[in-house]
Amino acid sequence: MHKTTKNLAILGSTGSIGTQTLEVLEALENKELFNVVSLACGNNIELLIQQIKKFNPKKVSVGCEKGAKEIKSIFPKLEVFFGDDGLIEIANDTTLDIMLTGTSGYAGLKPTICALQNGADIALANKETLVMAGDIVTKAAKEANAKILPVDSEHSAILQSSGGKFDDLNKIIITASGGPFLNKTKEEIFKATCADALKHPRWNMGKKITIDSATLMNKGLEVIEAHHLFNLPYEKIEVAIHPESLVHSAVEFKDGSIVAQIGVPSMHIPIQYALCYPHRETGIKTNSFSFIGKKLTFDTPDFEKFPCLKMAYEAGKTGGTMPVVLNAANEVCVYKFLKGEIGIKDIINTVEKELSHHTSVKNPTIDEIFAVDKEIRAKL
Ligand code: MN3
């Protein structure tokens, strides 16, 4: 095997990011860059079986015991785990060079910390990890001299544009497509159905993040993520509405120079950049970008129409366990919205109410973070 081959684990291999990550690996010209050591998924056993056949991992983990038994009966030599402990088994592997955290929700947090403590880099596609426990996660990375490499397209754009020189930045500009409700009135947004909210104009993503994009909560979570990833105060993080979604984000250096990362929307590029960082590799062919005929427009976000973004800034500035409340309340509400039980307005009102009732715990431990998370979920 090539001497620079990296041992890779993928959490969430059957999800939107996971499947695109495997597409990236298959398309890489240099097949010796990565060795897929382990895969973890929830309940899509059928797809996992195909992935095992193709990528031949040593270990896998699935959501429940029944699925684990099914996999074990087909692949008797494979190490098979399940549940939250299974994710820890995957992460707690000192042979790993990099782990892609592509699970959604809070399940990715503990395994991410575990892998970092073992010195593995993290290709991070899970927002909750930094939103809930940004201080703990970035500290774990620093202590182990491991890197947190963003997969989120905006943060990848900031990493690419800044060249990693975060101390030289005046500010960063995170772009937002504005989602399907950009040109709707506040009243129309509040009345919107699940089907309306799932019509995202630019990106094809999972359902939870698509709803978050419609309320701009996704952008709010990204602001908090950026604060931790790039060690920047909230005053230096701007959001610009950019419906064309061609400028994926930009940075302004202290000398006034602005550098942006541009391209047609594709998650393959940020996934590959995070995996191969700091190198550029030949991989998935994308159509060459042309500036000709393109129009780029930018606008300030409307906090009146999209209060979730404002709440996220405020929760981030307060810090401590406030972002945990923001994330948990929002997540519970989004799943209720997806089931048709509540409306957009209820998402906003519930998050607002939970934030206003919460007294933030400063410098929380992981256990305190999970306790707050659990408390909010139990209540809603
Ligand atoms: Mn994003």
XYZ file of C-alpha atoms and ligand atoms in Angstrom:
381
model
C 0.000 0.000 0.000
C 1.050 3.567 -0.741
C 2.994 4.992 2.207
C 0.781 8.040 2.527
C -2.447 6.046 2.590
C -4.793 7.429 5.237
C -6.982 5.133 7.295
C -10.502 6.510 7.124
C -13.667 5.921 9.146
C -17.036 7.195 7.938
C -19.857 7.830 10.396
C -23.162 8.139 8.605
C -22.048 6.245 5.494
C -25.563 5.740 4.087
C -26.653 9.372 4.545
C -26.400 12.264 2.115
C -22.817 13.222 3.056
C -21.697 9.622 3.555
C -22.798 8.423 0.131
C -21.235 11.477 -1.524
C -18.006 10.804 0.396
C -17.888 7.292 -1.040
C -18.484 8.769 -4.511
C -15.506 11.069 -3.922
C -13.317 8.113 -2.904
C -14.350 6.102 -5.961
C -13.572 8.996 -8.271
C -10.119 9.850 -6.896
C -7.467 9.265 -9.515
C -4.998 8.087 -6.882
C -6.700 5.033 -5.389
C -4.061 4.663 -2.685
C -4.864 7.862 -0.821
C -7.460 6.258 1.464
C -8.187 2.946 3.075
C -11.761 2.672 4.371
C -11.270 1.018 7.764
C -14.779 1.389 9.124
C -18.313 2.421 8.216
C -21.200 3.316 10.485
C -24.823 3.931 9.617
C -28.309 3.831 11.123
C -30.863 1.480 9.657
C -30.191 1.355 5.935
C -28.736 -2.158 6.140
C -29.343 -2.880 2.453
C -27.160 0.023 1.324
C -24.524 -0.750 3.954
C -24.232 -4.291 2.578
C -23.419 -2.871 -0.862
C -20.894 -0.472 0.680
C -19.181 -3.311 2.591
C -18.842 -5.332 -0.606
C -17.327 -2.380 -2.439
C -15.046 -0.875 0.240
C -14.194 -3.919 2.334
C -13.957 -2.277 5.799
C -12.708 -4.122 8.888
C -15.420 -2.796 11.186
C -18.960 -1.539 10.841
C -21.574 -0.247 13.219
C -25.328 0.007 12.734
C -28.236 1.496 14.643
C -29.636 -1.597 16.347
C -28.777 -5.158 17.315
C -31.091 -6.750 14.742
C -29.228 -5.007 11.920
C -25.896 -5.998 13.427
C -26.930 -9.683 13.450
C -28.056 -9.473 9.834
C -24.694 -7.999 8.765
C -22.766 -10.552 10.820
C -24.634 -13.433 9.183
C -23.587 -12.214 5.737
C -20.014 -11.142 6.648
C -18.888 -13.460 9.476
C -15.313 -12.123 9.513
C -16.346 -8.489 9.902
C -16.322 -6.812 13.330
C -19.893 -5.597 13.797
C -21.161 -3.188 16.470
C -24.369 -1.298 17.082
C -25.898 1.667 18.857
C -24.109 4.610 20.480
C -21.424 2.276 21.871
C -20.832 1.027 18.348
C -19.946 4.534 17.182
C -17.440 4.789 20.040
C -15.929 1.445 18.969
C -15.459 2.858 15.475
C -13.989 6.145 16.746
C -11.756 4.627 19.416
C -9.299 3.183 16.924
C -5.686 4.358 17.116
C -5.030 3.248 13.523
C -7.365 5.965 12.189
C -5.814 8.959 10.446
C -9.098 10.705 9.702
C -12.758 10.216 10.543
C -15.613 11.765 8.622
C -18.451 12.658 10.972
C -21.466 12.654 8.684
C -24.133 11.571 11.154
C -26.863 14.069 11.871
C -27.911 15.093 15.358
C -26.008 14.811 18.611
C -24.928 11.181 18.075
C -21.733 12.381 16.408
C -20.427 14.354 19.357
C -18.897 11.741 21.665
C -17.276 9.677 18.885
C -15.802 12.865 17.407
C -14.166 13.801 20.702
C -12.943 10.230 21.092
C -11.304 10.167 17.648
C -9.695 13.576 18.237
C -8.263 12.407 21.559
C -6.628 9.541 19.672
C -5.037 12.083 17.350
C -7.201 11.449 14.278
C -8.235 14.410 12.162
C -11.958 15.008 11.755
C -13.700 15.841 8.495
C -16.695 17.439 10.110
C -20.110 17.435 8.454
C -22.075 17.425 11.692
C -23.031 20.887 12.901
C -24.231 19.810 16.342
C -20.703 18.806 17.317
C -19.431 22.387 17.356
C -22.754 24.039 18.188
C -23.209 21.940 21.330
C -19.640 21.560 22.477
C -17.402 23.807 20.383
C -15.067 24.741 23.228
C -14.532 21.124 24.321
C -14.103 19.812 20.783
C -11.635 22.492 19.672
C -9.652 22.015 22.902
C -9.483 18.240 22.335
C -8.200 18.862 18.811
C -5.571 21.314 20.009
C -4.318 19.025 22.772
C -3.960 16.077 20.410
C -2.558 18.232 17.598
C -5.399 17.011 15.390
C -7.287 19.037 12.798
C -10.998 19.725 12.438
C -11.606 20.091 8.717
C -14.983 21.489 7.717
C -17.112 19.680 5.153
C -19.842 22.317 5.262
C -19.441 24.242 1.982
C -19.306 27.713 3.592
C -16.663 26.733 6.118
C -14.690 24.892 3.487
C -14.815 28.084 1.425
C -13.489 30.084 4.391
C -10.699 27.578 5.016
C -9.777 27.623 1.332
C -9.979 31.415 1.034
C -8.035 32.130 4.217
C -5.291 29.608 3.600
C -5.620 28.811 7.304
C -4.426 32.298 8.326
C -7.293 33.004 10.720
C -5.269 35.474 12.798
C -4.962 37.745 9.750
C -8.704 38.117 9.201
C -10.771 41.256 9.686
C -13.959 39.315 9.169
C -15.553 36.437 7.325
C -18.633 36.609 5.109
C -20.788 33.481 5.167
C -23.142 33.345 2.199
C -26.695 32.007 2.354
C -28.939 31.125 -0.567
C -31.894 32.416 1.451
C -33.806 29.176 1.008
C -37.253 28.698 -0.525
C -38.846 31.537 1.502
C -36.466 34.318 0.535
C -39.076 36.312 -1.377
C -42.073 35.346 0.738
C -43.666 37.584 3.316
C -43.483 36.807 7.001
C -47.156 35.738 6.925
C -46.575 33.394 3.994
C -43.577 31.833 5.727
C -45.555 31.191 8.901
C -48.277 29.429 6.880
C -45.864 27.341 4.802
C -46.232 23.583 4.658
C -43.585 20.928 4.862
C -43.684 20.460 1.074
C -43.052 24.202 0.538
C -40.097 24.142 2.922
C -38.551 21.072 1.310
C -38.220 22.829 -2.055
C -34.676 24.090 -1.635
C -33.647 26.110 -4.697
C -29.916 25.310 -4.809
C -28.708 22.406 -2.739
C -29.960 18.847 -2.560
C -29.634 17.867 1.095
C -31.180 15.820 3.893
C -34.630 16.823 5.200
C -33.585 18.253 8.575
C -31.019 20.607 7.048
C -33.431 21.588 4.264
C -35.984 22.778 6.838
C -33.201 24.564 8.722
C -32.269 26.286 5.464
C -35.855 27.465 5.027
C -35.891 29.110 8.488
C -32.229 30.254 8.188
C -31.525 28.324 11.394
C -29.009 26.426 9.315
C -27.133 29.682 8.708
C -27.336 30.482 12.407
C -25.813 27.115 13.297
C -23.123 27.790 10.701
C -22.297 31.122 12.349
C -21.724 29.319 15.669
C -19.726 26.635 13.870
C -17.543 29.298 12.238
C -16.923 31.012 15.575
C -15.372 27.794 16.905
C -13.615 26.598 13.756
C -11.861 29.869 13.028
C -11.638 31.232 16.579
C -13.396 34.475 15.632
C -15.702 36.684 17.726
C -19.298 36.945 16.476
C -18.758 40.596 15.506
C -16.370 39.378 12.808
C -18.836 36.911 11.304
C -21.223 38.328 8.703
C -24.012 36.640 6.790
C -24.808 37.751 3.239
C -27.847 36.519 1.328
C -26.611 35.369 -2.060
C -29.384 33.581 -3.977
C -27.140 32.377 -6.827
C -25.083 30.254 -4.388
C -21.949 30.649 -6.501
C -19.790 32.457 -3.942
C -19.606 29.858 -1.177
C -18.179 32.318 1.358
C -15.409 34.908 1.590
C -12.826 36.323 3.968
C -11.527 39.836 4.434
C -7.891 40.048 5.554
C -6.532 42.790 7.802
C -4.981 44.561 4.786
C -8.482 44.914 3.287
C -8.074 42.239 0.633
C -11.076 39.971 0.116
C -10.744 36.394 -1.090
C -13.779 34.279 -1.966
C -14.245 30.704 -3.067
C -16.513 30.313 -6.092
C -18.036 27.450 -8.029
C -21.210 25.638 -8.928
C -22.857 24.155 -5.819
C -21.511 20.666 -5.179
C -20.791 18.900 -1.912
C -18.175 16.704 -3.565
C -15.619 19.525 -3.614
C -15.737 20.430 0.100
C -15.825 16.724 1.055
C -12.744 16.008 -1.039
C -10.952 19.119 0.213
C -11.510 18.093 3.853
C -10.300 14.540 3.215
C -7.238 15.514 1.181
C -6.312 18.736 3.034
C -4.001 20.508 2.445
C -3.536 18.853 -0.952
C -5.551 19.173 -4.149
C -6.268 15.891 -5.893
C -7.844 14.924 -9.194
C -11.260 13.464 -8.509
C -14.870 13.900 -9.526
C -15.185 15.773 -12.774
C -17.267 18.916 -12.453
C -18.165 21.135 -15.380
C -15.605 23.920 -15.656
C -16.970 27.146 -14.205
C -17.413 30.168 -16.413
C -17.865 33.709 -15.107
C -19.421 34.764 -18.385
C -23.078 35.653 -18.093
C -23.170 35.132 -14.327
C -24.811 37.679 -12.075
C -23.900 37.740 -8.428
C -26.219 39.538 -6.001
C -25.890 40.019 -2.256
C -28.234 41.311 0.408
C -28.445 41.614 4.182
C -30.513 38.939 5.922
C -33.943 39.999 7.192
C -33.952 39.182 10.910
C -37.685 40.004 11.110
C -38.600 37.317 8.606
C -35.932 34.934 9.836
C -35.682 35.302 13.619
C -33.877 31.944 13.905
C -30.714 33.540 12.543
C -30.874 36.316 15.117
C -31.532 33.838 17.933
C -28.513 31.811 16.877
C -26.222 34.870 16.986
C -27.525 35.725 20.447
C -27.248 32.163 21.764
C -23.725 31.981 20.371
C -22.689 35.245 22.016
C -24.091 34.112 25.364
C -22.251 30.819 24.922
C -22.142 28.102 27.577
C -25.175 25.837 27.242
C -27.316 28.397 25.376
C -26.457 26.985 21.907
C -27.320 23.509 23.250
C -30.842 24.745 23.978
C -31.076 26.409 20.561
C -30.041 23.219 18.811
C -32.161 20.773 20.840
C -35.350 22.858 20.738
C -34.932 23.441 17.022
C -34.226 19.791 16.241
C -37.279 18.517 18.124
C -39.465 21.116 16.408
C -38.113 20.384 12.932
C -38.942 16.683 13.263
C -42.455 17.600 14.468
C -42.783 19.940 11.489
C -41.673 17.156 9.135
C -44.451 14.970 10.583
C -46.942 17.767 9.960
C -47.630 18.269 13.662
C -46.578 21.917 13.908
C -45.922 24.917 11.660
C -42.904 27.155 10.997
C -44.220 29.699 13.463
C -44.237 27.061 16.217
C -40.591 26.239 15.507
C -39.655 29.894 15.971
C -41.828 30.458 19.042
C -40.698 27.293 20.802
C -36.994 27.969 20.277
C -37.484 31.547 21.457
C -39.334 30.435 24.582
C -36.788 27.771 25.536
C -33.889 30.205 25.103
C -35.572 32.830 27.250
C -36.246 30.305 30.030
C -32.733 28.906 30.131
C -29.939 30.076 32.406
C -26.716 29.290 30.588
C -24.121 27.121 32.339
C -20.656 28.589 31.702
C -17.876 26.259 30.541
C -20.096 23.177 30.704
C -18.717 19.634 30.858
C -19.880 17.070 28.304
C -22.221 15.587 30.911
C -23.754 19.006 31.616
C -24.206 19.559 27.875
C -25.997 16.229 27.483
C -28.119 16.918 30.574
C -29.357 20.217 29.124
C -29.932 18.595 25.751
C -31.943 15.786 27.351
C -33.954 18.178 29.513
C -35.065 20.240 26.498
C -35.938 17.165 24.426
C -37.908 15.622 27.282
C -39.884 18.823 27.746
C -40.888 19.319 24.097
Mn -23.737 24.931 4.631
